[in-house]
C-alpha positions as protocol buffer text, in pm:
chain_id: "A"
residue {
  index: 1
  type: MET
  ca { x: 28 y: -6 z: -14 }
}
residue {
  index: 2
  type: LYS
  ca { x: 80 y: 372 z: -40 }
}
residue {
  index: 3
  type: ILE
  ca { x: -16 y: 662 z: 17 }
}
residue {
  index: 4
  type: ARG
  ca { x: -91 y: 806 z: -340 }
}
residue {
  index: 5
  type: ALA
  ca { x: -171 y: 1151 z: -288 }
}
residue {
  index: 6
  type: LEU
  ca { x: -128 y: 1298 z: 89 }
}
residue {
  index: 7
  type: THR
  ca { x: -276 y: 1639 z: -41 }
}
residue {
  index: 8
  type: ILE
  ca { x: -296 y: 2007 z: 166 }
}
residue {
  index: 9
  type: PHE
  ca { x: -626 y: 2245 z: 42 }
}
residue {
  index: 10
  type: ALA
  ca { x: -554 y: 2549 z: 113 }
}
residue {
  index: 11
  type: SER
  ca { x: -843 y: 2789 z: 136 }
}
residue {
  index: 12
  type: ASN
  ca { x: -731 y: 3051 z: 11 }
}
residue {
  index: 13
  type: ILE
  ca { x: -327 y: 3176 z: -170 }
}
residue {
  index: 14
  type: ASP
  ca { x: -48 y: 3387 z: -36 }
}
residue {
  index: 15
  type: LYS
  ca { x: 309 y: 3327 z: -130 }
}
residue {
  index: 16
  type: ASP
  ca { x: 398 y: 3327 z: 227 }
}
residue {
  index: 17
  type: LYS
  ca { x: 143 y: 3023 z: 294 }
}
residue {
  index: 18
  type: ILE
  ca { x: 227 y: 2833 z: -5 }
}
residue {
  index: 19
  type: GLU
  ca { x: 605 y: 2834 z: 47 }
}
residue {
  index: 20
  type: ASN
  ca { x: 528 y: 2724 z: 388 }
}
residue {
  index: 21
  type: TYR
  ca { x: 304 y: 2453 z: 308 }
}
residue {
  index: 22
  type: ALA
  ca { x: 562 y: 2336 z: 26 }
}
residue {
  index: 23
  type: ASN
  ca { x: 843 y: 2350 z: 279 }
}
residue {
  index: 24
  type: GLN
  ca { x: 650 y: 2168 z: 507 }
}
residue {
  index: 25
  type: LEU
  ca { x: 543 y: 1879 z: 275 }
}
residue {
  index: 26
  type: SER
  ca { x: 934 y: 1842 z: 128 }
}
residue {
  index: 27
  type: SER
  ca { x: 1027 y: 1826 z: 541 }
}
residue {
  index: 28
  type: ILE
  ca { x: 836 y: 1493 z: 559 }
}
residue {
  index: 29
  type: ASN
  ca { x: 1074 y: 1155 z: 450 }
}
residue {
  index: 30
  type: ASP
  ca { x: 844 y: 876 z: 405 }
}
residue {
  index: 31
  type: SER
  ca { x: 833 y: 624 z: 95 }
}
residue {
  index: 32
  type: LEU
  ca { x: 516 y: 502 z: 215 }
}
residue {
  index: 33
  type: ILE
  ca { x: 399 y: 853 z: 80 }
}
residue {
  index: 34
  type: TRP
  ca { x: 418 y: 811 z: -341 }
}
residue {
  index: 35
  type: SER
  ca { x: 312 y: 1187 z: -433 }
}
residue {
  index: 36
  type: LYS
  ca { x: 246 y: 1562 z: -192 }
}
residue {
  index: 37
  type: ARG
  ca { x: 12 y: 1800 z: -316 }
}
residue {
  index: 38
  type: ILE
  ca { x: -152 y: 2117 z: -238 }
}
residue {
  index: 39
  type: ALA
  ca { x: -504 y: 2176 z: -419 }
}
residue {
  index: 40
  type: PHE
  ca { x: -634 y: 2542 z: -488 }
}
residue {
  index: 41
  type: PRO
  ca { x: -964 y: 2703 z: -429 }
}
residue {
  index: 42
  type: PRO
  ca { x: -1150 y: 2729 z: -738 }
}
residue {
  index: 43
  type: LYS
  ca { x: -1191 y: 3029 z: -954 }
}
residue {
  index: 44
  type: SER
  ca { x: -890 y: 3272 z: -712 }
}
residue {
  index: 45
  type: LEU
  ca { x: -626 y: 3253 z: -867 }
}
residue {
  index: 46
  type: ASN
  ca { x: -399 y: 3554 z: -852 }
}
residue {
  index: 47
  type: GLU
  ca { x: -156 y: 3542 z: -1205 }
}
residue {
  index: 48
  type: LYS
  ca { x: 108 y: 3715 z: -1021 }
}
residue {
  index: 49
  type: ILE
  ca { x: 147 y: 3459 z: -783 }
}
residue {
  index: 50
  type: ILE
  ca { x: 191 y: 3233 z: -1069 }
}
residue {
  index: 51
  type: GLY
  ca { x: 637 y: 3285 z: -1101 }
}
residue {
  index: 52
  type: LYS
  ca { x: 642 y: 3274 z: -693 }
}
residue {
  index: 53
  type: ILE
  ca { x: 534 y: 2950 z: -680 }
}
residue {
  index: 54
  type: PRO
  ca { x: 818 y: 2706 z: -491 }
}
residue {
  index: 55
  type: GLU
  ca { x: 1007 y: 2497 z: -783 }
}
residue {
  index: 56
  type: ASN
  ca { x: 988 y: 2173 z: -597 }
}
residue {
  index: 57
  type: LYS
  ca { x: 988 y: 1862 z: -816 }
}
residue {
  index: 58
  type: ASP
  ca { x: 841 y: 1658 z: -523 }
}
residue {
  index: 59
  type: ILE
  ca { x: 513 y: 1899 z: -509 }
}
residue {
  index: 60
  type: ILE
  ca { x: 217 y: 1915 z: -783 }
}
residue {
  index: 61
  type: TYR
  ca { x: -36 y: 2169 z: -748 }
}
residue {
  index: 62
  type: SER
  ca { x: -375 y: 2188 z: -891 }
}
residue {
  index: 63
  type: ILE
  ca { x: -364 y: 2533 z: -1004 }
}
residue {
  index: 64
  type: ILE
  ca { x: -683 y: 2603 z: -1169 }
}
residue {
  index: 65
  type: HIS
  ca { x: -1031 y: 2539 z: -1164 }
}
residue {
  index: 66
  type: LEU
  ca { x: -1234 y: 2747 z: -1380 }
}
residue {
  index: 67
  type: SER
  ca { x: -1579 y: 2687 z: -1433 }
}
residue {
  index: 68
  type: GLN
  ca { x: -1739 y: 2589 z: -1852 }
}
residue {
  index: 69
  type: LYS
  ca { x: -1829 y: 2975 z: -1885 }
}
residue {
  index: 70
  type: ASP
  ca { x: -1511 y: 3125 z: -1759 }
}
residue {
  index: 71
  type: ASN
  ca { x: -1131 y: 3235 z: -2046 }
}
residue {
  index: 72
  type: LEU
  ca { x: -1052 y: 2811 z: -2107 }
}
residue {
  index: 73
  type: SER
  ca { x: -799 y: 2945 z: -2256 }
}
residue {
  index: 74
  type: LEU
  ca { x: -572 y: 3048 z: -1904 }
}
residue {
  index: 75
  type: ILE
  ca { x: -584 y: 2684 z: -1815 }
}
residue {
  index: 76
  type: LYS
  ca { x: -344 y: 2607 z: -2064 }
}
residue {
  index: 77
  type: ASP
  ca { x: -136 y: 2966 z: -2046 }
}
residue {
  index: 78
  type: ILE
  ca { x: -122 y: 2846 z: -1635 }
}
residue {
  index: 79
  type: LEU
  ca { x: 4 y: 2498 z: -1773 }
}
residue {
  index: 80
  type: SER
  ca { x: 238 y: 2550 z: -1973 }
}
residue {
  index: 81
  type: VAL
  ca { x: 473 y: 2737 z: -1739 }
}
residue {
  index: 82
  type: ASN
  ca { x: 548 y: 2392 z: -1524 }
}
residue {
  index: 83
  type: GLU
  ca { x: 484 y: 2038 z: -1539 }
}
residue {
  index: 84
  type: ASN
  ca { x: 384 y: 2044 z: -1232 }
}
residue {
  index: 85
  type: PHE
  ca { x: 39 y: 2222 z: -1216 }
}
residue {
  index: 86
  type: TYR
  ca { x: -240 y: 2088 z: -1268 }
}
residue {
  index: 87
  type: GLY
  ca { x: -636 y: 2210 z: -1381 }
}
residue {
  index: 88
  type: SER
  ca { x: -961 y: 2172 z: -1431 }
}
residue {
  index: 89
  type: ILE
  ca { x: -1283 y: 2306 z: -1601 }
}
residue {
  index: 90
  type: LEU
  ca { x: -1669 y: 2223 z: -1425 }
}
residue {
  index: 91
  type: LEU
  ca { x: -1915 y: 2163 z: -1642 }
}
residue {
  index: 92
  type: ASN
  ca { x: -2253 y: 2156 z: -1598 }
}
residue {
  index: 93
  type: ASN
  ca { x: -2432 y: 2358 z: -1842 }
}
residue {
  index: 94
  type: PRO
  ca { x: -2493 y: 2162 z: -2202 }
}
residue {
  index: 95
  type: SER
  ca { x: -2449 y: 2500 z: -2383 }
}
residue {
  index: 96
  type: TYR
  ca { x: -2128 y: 2504 z: -2312 }
}
residue {
  index: 97
  type: VAL
  ca { x: -2027 y: 2215 z: -2415 }
}
residue {
  index: 98
  type: ASP
  ca { x: -1903 y: 2355 z: -2752 }
}
residue {
  index: 99
  type: ASN
  ca { x: -1650 y: 2510 z: -2595 }
}
residue {
  index: 100
  type: VAL
  ca { x: -1490 y: 2257 z: -2371 }
}
residue {
  index: 101
  type: SER
  ca { x: -1467 y: 2017 z: -2685 }
}
residue {
  index: 102
  type: LYS
  ca { x: -1301 y: 2300 z: -2891 }
}
residue {
  index: 103
  type: PHE
  ca { x: -1038 y: 2345 z: -2550 }
}
residue {
  index: 104
  type: ILE
  ca { x: -1013 y: 2003 z: -2586 }
}
residue {
  index: 105
  type: TYR
  ca { x: -893 y: 1932 z: -2927 }
}
residue {
  index: 106
  type: ASP
  ca { x: -653 y: 2198 z: -2929 }
}
residue {
  index: 107
  type: LEU
  ca { x: -439 y: 2032 z: -2614 }
}
residue {
  index: 108
  type: GLU
  ca { x: -129 y: 1846 z: -2714 }
}
residue {
  index: 109
  type: PRO
  ca { x: -136 y: 1507 z: -2547 }
}
residue {
  index: 110
  type: GLN
  ca { x: 136 y: 1524 z: -2313 }
}
residue {
  index: 111
  type: LEU
  ca { x: -79 y: 1882 z: -2126 }
}
residue {
  index: 112
  type: ALA
  ca { x: -406 y: 1661 z: -2167 }
}
residue {
  index: 113
  type: THR
  ca { x: -289 y: 1482 z: -1940 }
}
residue {
  index: 114
  type: ARG
  ca { x: -300 y: 1747 z: -1649 }
}
residue {
  index: 115
  type: VAL
  ca { x: -643 y: 1859 z: -1757 }
}
residue {
  index: 116
  type: ALA
  ca { x: -959 y: 1703 z: -1691 }
}
residue {
  index: 117
  type: VAL
  ca { x: -1351 y: 1805 z: -1716 }
}
residue {
  index: 118
  type: LEU
  ca { x: -1523 y: 1712 z: -1386 }
}
residue {
  index: 119
  type: ILE
  ca { x: -1912 y: 1737 z: -1467 }
}
residue {
  index: 120
  type: TYR
  ca { x: -2118 y: 1804 z: -1136 }
}
residue {
  index: 121
  type: ASP
  ca { x: -2293 y: 2055 z: -929 }
}
residue {
  index: 122
  type: ASP
  ca { x: -1996 y: 2224 z: -793 }
}
residue {
  index: 123
  type: PHE
  ca { x: -1633 y: 2221 z: -732 }
}
residue {
  index: 124
  type: LEU
  ca { x: -1448 y: 1908 z: -592 }
}
residue {
  index: 125
  type: THR
  ca { x: -1257 y: 1832 z: -280 }
}
residue {
  index: 126
  type: THR
  ca { x: -1033 y: 1491 z: -340 }
}
residue {
  index: 127
  type: PRO
  ca { x: -687 y: 1422 z: -363 }
}
residue {
  index: 128
  type: TYR
  ca { x: -689 y: 1326 z: -696 }
}
residue {
  index: 129
  type: PHE
  ca { x: -575 y: 1558 z: -970 }
}
residue {
  index: 130
  type: PRO
  ca { x: -713 y: 1733 z: -1153 }
}
residue {
  index: 131
  type: VAL
  ca { x: -1038 y: 1801 z: -1028 }
}
residue {
  index: 132
  type: GLY
  ca { x: -913 y: 1809 z: -703 }
}
residue {
  index: 133
  type: SER
  ca { x: -958 y: 2126 z: -546 }
}
residue {
  index: 134
  type: ALA
  ca { x: -963 y: 2326 z: -256 }
}
residue {
  index: 135
  type: ASN
  ca { x: -1343 y: 2427 z: -203 }
}
residue {
  index: 136
  type: THR
  ca { x: -1251 y: 2402 z: 125 }
}
residue {
  index: 137
  type: LEU
  ca { x: -1420 y: 2677 z: 440 }
}
residue {
  index: 138
  type: ILE
  ca { x: -1057 y: 2648 z: 635 }
}
residue {
  index: 139
  type: ASP
  ca { x: -709 y: 2448 z: 505 }
}
residue {
  index: 140
  type: SER
  ca { x: -754 y: 2073 z: 485 }
}
residue {
  index: 141
  type: MET
  ca { x: -552 y: 1730 z: 395 }
}
residue {
  index: 142
  type: ALA
  ca { x: -700 y: 1442 z: 266 }
}
residue {
  index: 143
  type: ILE
  ca { x: -470 y: 1113 z: 157 }
}
residue {
  index: 144
  type: SER
  ca { x: -548 y: 831 z: -151 }
}
residue {
  index: 145
  type: LEU
  ca { x: -399 y: 543 z: -244 }
}
residue {
  index: 146
  type: ILE
  ca { x: -265 y: 280 z: -414 }
}
residue {
  index: 147
  type: TYR
  ca { x: -422 y: -80 z: -302 }
}
residue {
  index: 148
  type: PRO
  ca { x: -517 y: -294 z: -564 }
}
residue {
  index: 149
  type: ARG
  ca { x: -301 y: -552 z: -438 }
}
residue {
  index: 150
  type: GLU
  ca { x: -410 y: -571 z: -108 }
}
residue {
  index: 151
  type: PHE
  ca { x: -787 y: -590 z: -198 }
}
residue {
  index: 152
  type: LEU
  ca { x: -705 y: -845 z: -440 }
}
residue {
  index: 153
  type: ASP
  ca { x: -558 y: -1025 z: -106 }
}
residue {
  index: 154
  type: GLY
  ca { x: -811 y: -963 z: 134 }
}
residue {
  index: 155
  type: ASN
  ca { x: -618 y: -690 z: 318 }
}
residue {
  index: 156
  type: ALA
  ca { x: -837 y: -415 z: 221 }
}
residue {
  index: 157
  type: GLN
  ca { x: -944 y: -294 z: 554 }
}
residue {
  index: 158
  type: LYS
  ca { x: -562 y: -340 z: 722 }
}
residue {
  index: 159
  type: ALA
  ca { x: -444 y: -118 z: 458 }
}
residue {
  index: 160
  type: LEU
  ca { x: -700 y: 204 z: 530 }
}
residue {
  index: 161
  type: SER
  ca { x: -710 y: 169 z: 864 }
}
residue {
  index: 162
  type: VAL
  ca { x: -268 y: 226 z: 864 }
}
residue {
  index: 163
  type: ALA
  ca { x: -290 y: 502 z: 640 }
}
residue {
  index: 164
  type: ASP
  ca { x: -634 y: 627 z: 838 }
}
residue {
  index: 165
  type: GLU
  ca { x: -390 y: 693 z: 1145 }
}
residue {
  index: 166
  type: TYR
  ca { x: -69 y: 789 z: 953 }
}
residue {
  index: 167
  type: ALA
  ca { x: -291 y: 1033 z: 810 }
}
residue {
  index: 168
  type: LYS
  ca { x: -451 y: 1184 z: 1124 }
}
residue {
  index: 169
  type: LYS
  ca { x: -83 y: 1213 z: 1248 }
}
residue {
  index: 170
  type: ILE
  ca { x: 9 y: 1417 z: 1005 }
}
residue {
  index: 171
  type: ALA
  ca { x: -227 y: 1651 z: 973 }
}
residue {
  index: 172
  type: THR
  ca { x: -177 y: 1667 z: 1337 }
}
residue {
  index: 173
  type: GLN
  ca { x: 226 y: 1780 z: 1280 }
}
residue {
  index: 174
  type: LEU
  ca { x: 33 y: 2005 z: 979 }
}
residue {
  index: 175
  type: LYS
  ca { x: -205 y: 2194 z: 1244 }
}
residue {
  index: 176
  type: LEU
  ca { x: -458 y: 2114 z: 951 }
}
residue {
  index: 177
  type: LYS
  ca { x: -827 y: 1937 z: 959 }
}
residue {
  index: 178
  type: TYR
  ca { x: -788 y: 1599 z: 830 }
}
residue {
  index: 179
  type: LEU
  ca { x: -1115 y: 1555 z: 606 }
}
residue {
  index: 180
  type: GLY
  ca { x: -1092 y: 1164 z: 553 }
}
residue {
  index: 181
  type: ILE
  ca { x: -975 y: 931 z: 273 }
}
residue {
  index: 182
  type: ASP
  ca { x: -1058 y: 957 z: -121 }
}
residue {
  index: 183
  type: VAL
  ca { x: -1133 y: 585 z: -89 }
}
residue {
  index: 184
  type: SER
  ca { x: -1130 y: 504 z: -445 }
}
residue {
  index: 185
  type: LEU
  ca { x: -948 y: 148 z: -570 }
}
residue {
  index: 186
  type: SER
  ca { x: -760 y: 353 z: -767 }
}
residue {
  index: 187
  type: PRO
  ca { x: -455 y: 191 z: -1017 }
}
residue {
  index: 188
  type: TRP
  ca { x: -80 y: 220 z: -1107 }
}
residue {
  index: 189
  type: LYS
  ca { x: 45 y: 58 z: -1391 }
}
residue {
  index: 190
  type: GLU
  ca { x: 101 y: -375 z: -1276 }
}
residue {
  index: 191
  type: GLU
  ca { x: -105 y: -264 z: -908 }
}
residue {
  index: 192
  type: SER
  ca { x: -395 y: -294 z: -1157 }
}
residue {
  index: 193
  type: VAL
  ca { x: -754 y: -278 z: -1063 }
}
residue {
  index: 194
  type: ALA
  ca { x: -915 y: -446 z: -1396 }
}
residue {
  index: 195
  type: GLU
  ca { x: -686 y: -725 z: -1290 }
}
residue {
  index: 196
  type: ILE
  ca { x: -969 y: -760 z: -1024 }
}
residue {
  index: 197
  type: ILE
  ca { x: -1213 y: -748 z: -1202 }
}
residue {
  index: 198
  type: GLU
  ca { x: -1108 y: -1009 z: -1480 }
}
residue {
  index: 199
  type: LYS
  ca { x: -1106 y: -1205 z: -1179 }
}
residue {
  index: 200
  type: ARG
  ca { x: -1443 y: -1192 z: -1060 }
}
residue {
  index: 201
  type: SER
  ca { x: -1640 y: -1154 z: -1362 }
}
residue {
  index: 202
  type: GLY
  ca { x: -1430 y: -1221 z: -1695 }
}
residue {
  index: 203
  type: LYS
  ca { x: -1246 y: -1006 z: -1958 }
}
residue {
  index: 204
  type: LEU
  ca { x: -1328 y: -648 z: -1996 }
}
residue {
  index: 205
  type: PHE
  ca { x: -1574 y: -583 z: -2165 }
}
residue {
  index: 206
  type: SER
  ca { x: -1777 y: -916 z: -2078 }
}
residue {
  index: 207
  type: PHE
  ca { x: -2098 y: -917 z: -1911 }
}
residue {
  index: 208
  type: GLY
  ca { x: -2106 y: -939 z: -1587 }
}
residue {
  index: 209
  type: ASN
  ca { x: -1779 y: -658 z: -1564 }
}
residue {
  index: 210
  type: MET
  ca { x: -2100 y: -360 z: -1392 }
}
residue {
  index: 211
  type: SER
  ca { x: -2215 y: -588 z: -1139 }
}
residue {
  index: 212
  type: THR
  ca { x: -1852 y: -670 z: -1010 }
}
residue {
  index: 213
  type: VAL
  ca { x: -1797 y: -306 z: -1027 }
}
residue {
  index: 214
  type: ALA
  ca { x: -2092 y: -258 z: -798 }
}
residue {
  index: 215
  type: GLU
  ca { x: -1996 y: -489 z: -583 }
}
residue {
  index: 216
  type: ILE
  ca { x: -1648 y: -378 z: -503 }
}
residue {
  index: 217
  type: ASN
  ca { x: -1765 y: -94 z: -451 }
}
residue {
  index: 218
  type: LYS
  ca { x: -2036 y: -166 z: -229 }
}
residue {
  index: 219
  type: GLU
  ca { x: -1708 y: -337 z: -25 }
}
residue {
  index: 220
  type: ILE
  ca { x: -1529 y: -15 z: -12 }
}
residue {
  index: 221
  type: PHE
  ca { x: -1754 y: 126 z: 124 }
}
residue {
  index: 222
  type: GLU
  ca { x: -1832 y: -155 z: 371 }
}
residue {
  index: 223
  type: ILE
  ca { x: -1467 y: -158 z: 540 }
}
residue {
  index: 224
  type: ALA
  ca { x: -1502 y: 276 z: 540 }
}
residue {
  index: 225
  type: TRP
  ca { x: -1798 y: 234 z: 723 }
}
residue {
  index: 226
  type: LYS
  ca { x: -1672 y: 19 z: 984 }
}
residue {
  index: 227
  type: LEU
  ca { x: -1312 y: 174 z: 1019 }
}
residue {
  index: 228
  type: LYS
  ca { x: -1537 y: 494 z: 1076 }
}
residue {
  index: 229
  type: ILE
  ca { x: -1299 y: 667 z: 771 }
}
residue {
  index: 230
  type: THR
  ca { x: -1480 y: 988 z: 591 }
}
residue {
  index: 231
  type: PRO
  ca { x: -1471 y: 910 z: 326 }
}
residue {
  index: 232
  type: ILE
  ca { x: -1421 y: 1208 z: 40 }
}
residue {
  index: 233
  type: GLY
  ca { x: -1415 y: 1282 z: -306 }
}
residue {
  index: 234
  type: PHE
  ca { x: -1486 y: 1056 z: -510 }
}
residue {
  index: 235
  type: SER
  ca { x: -1465 y: 636 z: -349 }
}
residue {
  index: 236
  type: GLU
  ca { x: -1573 y: 452 z: -636 }
}
residue {
  index: 237
  type: VAL
  ca { x: -1403 y: 227 z: -815 }
}
residue {
  index: 238
  type: MET
  ca { x: -1180 y: 421 z: -1128 }
}
residue {
  index: 239
  type: LEU
  ca { x: -1052 y: 285 z: -1476 }
}
residue {
  index: 240
  type: PRO
  ca { x: -842 y: 574 z: -1565 }
}
residue {
  index: 241
  type: VAL
  ca { x: -651 y: 389 z: -1877 }
}
residue {
  index: 242
  type: ALA
  ca { x: -367 y: 539 z: -1922 }
}
residue {
  index: 243
  type: GLU
  ca { x: -280 y: 386 z: -1543 }
}
residue {
  index: 244
  type: ASP
  ca { x: -365 y: 7 z: -1546 }
}
residue {
  index: 245
  type: ASN
  ca { x: -146 y: -219 z: -1789 }
}
residue {
  index: 246
  type: VAL
  ca { x: -395 y: -442 z: -1765 }
}
residue {
  index: 247
  type: LEU
  ca { x: -628 y: -202 z: -1915 }
}
residue {
  index: 248
  type: ILE
  ca { x: -392 y: -71 z: -2180 }
}
residue {
  index: 249
  type: GLU
  ca { x: -387 y: -439 z: -2298 }
}
residue {
  index: 250
  type: ARG
  ca { x: -754 y: -444 z: -2363 }
}
residue {
  index: 251
  type: VAL
  ca { x: -752 y: -143 z: -2529 }
}
residue {
  index: 252
  type: ASN
  ca { x: -477 y: -251 z: -2717 }
}
residue {
  index: 253
  type: GLU
  ca { x: -626 y: -565 z: -2822 }
}
residue {
  index: 254
  type: GLY
  ca { x: -971 y: -437 z: -2873 }
}
residue {
  index: 255
  type: THR
  ca { x: -1170 y: -617 z: -2651 }
}
residue {
  index: 256
  type: LEU
  ca { x: -1273 y: -321 z: -2449 }
}
residue {
  index: 257
  type: THR
  ca { x: -1393 y: -13 z: -2641 }
}
residue {
  index: 258
  type: LEU
  ca { x: -1502 y: 328 z: -2538 }
}
residue {
  index: 259
  type: GLN
  ca { x: -1882 y: 186 z: -2563 }
}
residue {
  index: 260
  type: GLY
  ca { x: -1757 y: -62 z: -2334 }
}
residue {
  index: 261
  type: LEU
  ca { x: -1595 y: 175 z: -2072 }
}
residue {
  index: 262
  type: PHE
  ca { x: -1846 y: 352 z: -2102 }
}
residue {
  index: 263
  type: LEU
  ca { x: -2082 y: 63 z: -1986 }
}
residue {
  index: 264
  type: LEU
  ca { x: -1839 y: 95 z: -1722 }
}
residue {
  index: 265
  type: THR
  ca { x: -1869 y: 474 z: -1584 }
}
residue {
  index: 266
  type: SER
  ca { x: -2219 y: 386 z: -1530 }
}
residue {
  index: 267
  type: VAL
  ca { x: -2118 y: 191 z: -1215 }
}
residue {
  index: 268
  type: CYS
  ca { x: -1741 y: 382 z: -1099 }
}
residue {
  index: 269
  type: VAL
  ca { x: -1582 y: 678 z: -1189 }
}
residue {
  index: 270
  type: ALA
  ca { x: -1331 y: 875 z: -1262 }
}
residue {
  index: 271
  type: GLY
  ca { x: -1556 y: 885 z: -1540 }
}
residue {
  index: 272
  type: ILE
  ca { x: -1374 y: 868 z: -1888 }
}
residue {
  index: 273
  type: ASP
  ca { x: -981 y: 896 z: -1784 }
}
residue {
  index: 274
  type: MET
  ca { x: -673 y: 891 z: -1898 }
}
residue {
  index: 275
  type: VAL
  ca { x: -835 y: 807 z: -2242 }
}
residue {
  index: 276
  type: VAL
  ca { x: -649 y: 813 z: -2531 }
}
residue {
  index: 277
  type: VAL
  ca { x: -925 y: 940 z: -2827 }
}
residue {
  index: 278
  type: LYS
  ca { x: -853 y: 999 z: -3170 }
}
residue {
  index: 279
  type: LYS
  ca { x: -804 y: 1410 z: -3285 }
}
residue {
  index: 280
  type: ASP
  ca { x: -1170 y: 1483 z: -3340 }
}
residue {
  index: 281
  type: TYR
  ca { x: -1436 y: 1750 z: -3209 }
}
residue {
  index: 282
  type: ASP
  ca { x: -1704 y: 1573 z: -3310 }
}
residue {
  index: 283
  type: LEU
  ca { x: -1597 y: 1273 z: -3106 }
}
residue {
  index: 284
  type: ILE
  ca { x: -1529 y: 1452 z: -2844 }
}
residue {
  index: 285
  type: ARG
  ca { x: -1799 y: 1698 z: -2787 }
}
residue {
  index: 286
  type: LYS
  ca { x: -2066 y: 1356 z: -2782 }
}
residue {
  index: 287
  type: ILE
  ca { x: -1783 y: 1212 z: -2514 }
}
residue {
  index: 288
  type: LEU
  ca { x: -1879 y: 1481 z: -2317 }
}
residue {
  index: 289
  type: LYS
  ca { x: -2256 y: 1530 z: -2369 }
}
residue {
  index: 290
  type: ASP
  ca { x: -2296 y: 1112 z: -2318 }
}
residue {
  index: 291
  type: SER
  ca { x: -2109 y: 1160 z: -1985 }
}
residue {
  index: 292
  type: MET
  ca { x: -2308 y: 1487 z: -1853 }
}
residue {
  index: 293
  type: ALA
  ca { x: -2663 y: 1223 z: -1953 }
}
residue {
  index: 294
  type: LEU
  ca { x: -2447 y: 980 z: -1731 }
}
residue {
  index: 295
  type: GLN
  ca { x: -2393 y: 1200 z: -1406 }
}
residue {
  index: 296
  type: ILE
  ca { x: -2750 y: 1285 z: -1406 }
}
residue {
  index: 297
  type: VAL
  ca { x: -2862 y: 917 z: -1389 }
}
residue {
  index: 298
  type: LYS
  ca { x: -2546 y: 815 z: -1126 }
}
residue {
  index: 299
  type: ARG
  ca { x: -2603 y: 1179 z: -934 }
}
residue {
  index: 300
  type: ARG
  ca { x: -2226 y: 1068 z: -837 }
}
residue {
  index: 301
  type: PRO
  ca { x: -1951 y: 1314 z: -897 }
}
residue {
  index: 302
  type: TYR
  ca { x: -1812 y: 1240 z: -1291 }
}
residue {
  index: 303
  type: GLY
  ca { x: -1491 y: 1349 z: -1453 }
}
residue {
  index: 304
  type: VAL
  ca { x: -1325 y: 1272 z: -1768 }
}
residue {
  index: 305
  type: ARG
  ca { x: -971 y: 1319 z: -1935 }
}
residue {
  index: 306
  type: LEU
  ca { x: -901 y: 1298 z: -2270 }
}
residue {
  index: 307
  type: ILE
  ca { x: -626 y: 1252 z: -2455 }
}
residue {
  index: 308
  type: PRO
  ca { x: -623 y: 1393 z: -2853 }
}
residue {
  index: 309
  type: SER
  ca { x: -417 y: 1156 z: -3073 }
}
residue {
  index: 310
  type: THR
  ca { x: -251 y: 1164 z: -3354 }
}
residue {
  index: 311
  type: ASP
  ca { x: -325 y: 968 z: -3660 }
}
residue {
  index: 312
  type: SER
  ca { x: -57 y: 725 z: -3536 }
}
residue {
  index: 313
  type: GLY
  ca { x: -352 y: 538 z: -3344 }
}
residue {
  index: 314
  type: TYR
  ca { x: -142 y: 653 z: -2972 }
}
residue {
  index: 315
  type: VAL
  ca { x: 38 y: 859 z: -2827 }
}
residue {
  index: 316
  type: TYR
  ca { x: 376 y: 840 z: -2628 }
}
residue {
  index: 317
  type: LEU
  ca { x: 362 y: 986 z: -2261 }
}
residue {
  index: 318
  type: LYS
  ca { x: 610 y: 1080 z: -2032 }
}
residue {
  index: 319
  type: ASP
  ca { x: 536 y: 835 z: -1721 }
}
residue {
  index: 320
  type: TYR
  ca { x: 312 y: 604 z: -1926 }
}
residue {
  index: 321
  type: GLY
  ca { x: 478 y: 530 z: -2217 }
}
residue {
  index: 322
  type: ARG
  ca { x: 274 y: 428 z: -2504 }
}
residue {
  index: 323
  type: ILE
  ca { x: -29 y: 428 z: -2501 }
}
residue {
  index: 324
  type: PRO
  ca { x: -308 y: 340 z: -2772 }
}
residue {
  index: 325
  type: GLU
  ca { x: -582 y: 511 z: -2906 }
}
residue {
  index: 326
  type: ILE
  ca { x: -948 y: 339 z: -2715 }
}
residue {
  index: 327
  type: LYS
  ca { x: -1144 y: 197 z: -3042 }
}
residue {
  index: 328
  type: THR
  ca { x: -1485 y: 357 z: -3069 }
}
residue {
  index: 329
  type: LEU
  ca { x: -1695 y: 0 z: -3181 }
}
């Protein structure tokens, strides 16, 4: 088990505060922590602070969170300054789908990995970037985990318990309110969530996969409830294609198509995440519209992170490698 993200949520922004939090995070040396993060509040970025943010390669920032009607070009401008910067767009009005689609269509693949569309009523407080923002009243802290191996081995309860106690101690040391854990079961490469699904219900995509995902979600919530852990953010099964070796393999061989992935996202989150799609404006637009329809039915936060490809049928991404374009049929 790893703490995927130890995240500080800064309820308001000033240079000294961010520098102080960056220094405090840098001073925590523990192999248990996979990444350290600072989340900014929605729609509050003072562009003058951009050049004053500490350039610490160990810390990543969800720095800009705009709504659908804002000047979206700011996201591209700001994220181009530093590869540790992430951002998101809140989309909940169909009349803005065209503008958001055009923005995504124009993104270079590597930059697209650091931008997500959140389909929901409001901005979301979660350690998962890019959508995680500090939509909080006071400065706070929360964590997320990498624990597919523990879940597969029947040790998820122990992993969550250890992580919760550890995070509480860190929050006390940093004098921050502890919000809890986004208990989402999320993958990283060989620690595959898709493998867990396939062991229970067959190869992706097969009938039975959806009920299996629903069962896994139920198990996650039951463990959190038993341990009295506060689940925040998404707190469901996650299937980010580029981050799961088995998902990459299924997309590459064509057994998991965009339609199959959509069906799975009806019972899990974060939605259509880290998916390489054909660089086609109309396709991107339809994906967003269908995602909005799914979110209305689910009544849960739904994230979309698309990576427009070239004519080659795949893209090469730093830290991810060669990721195939998902087939639509």
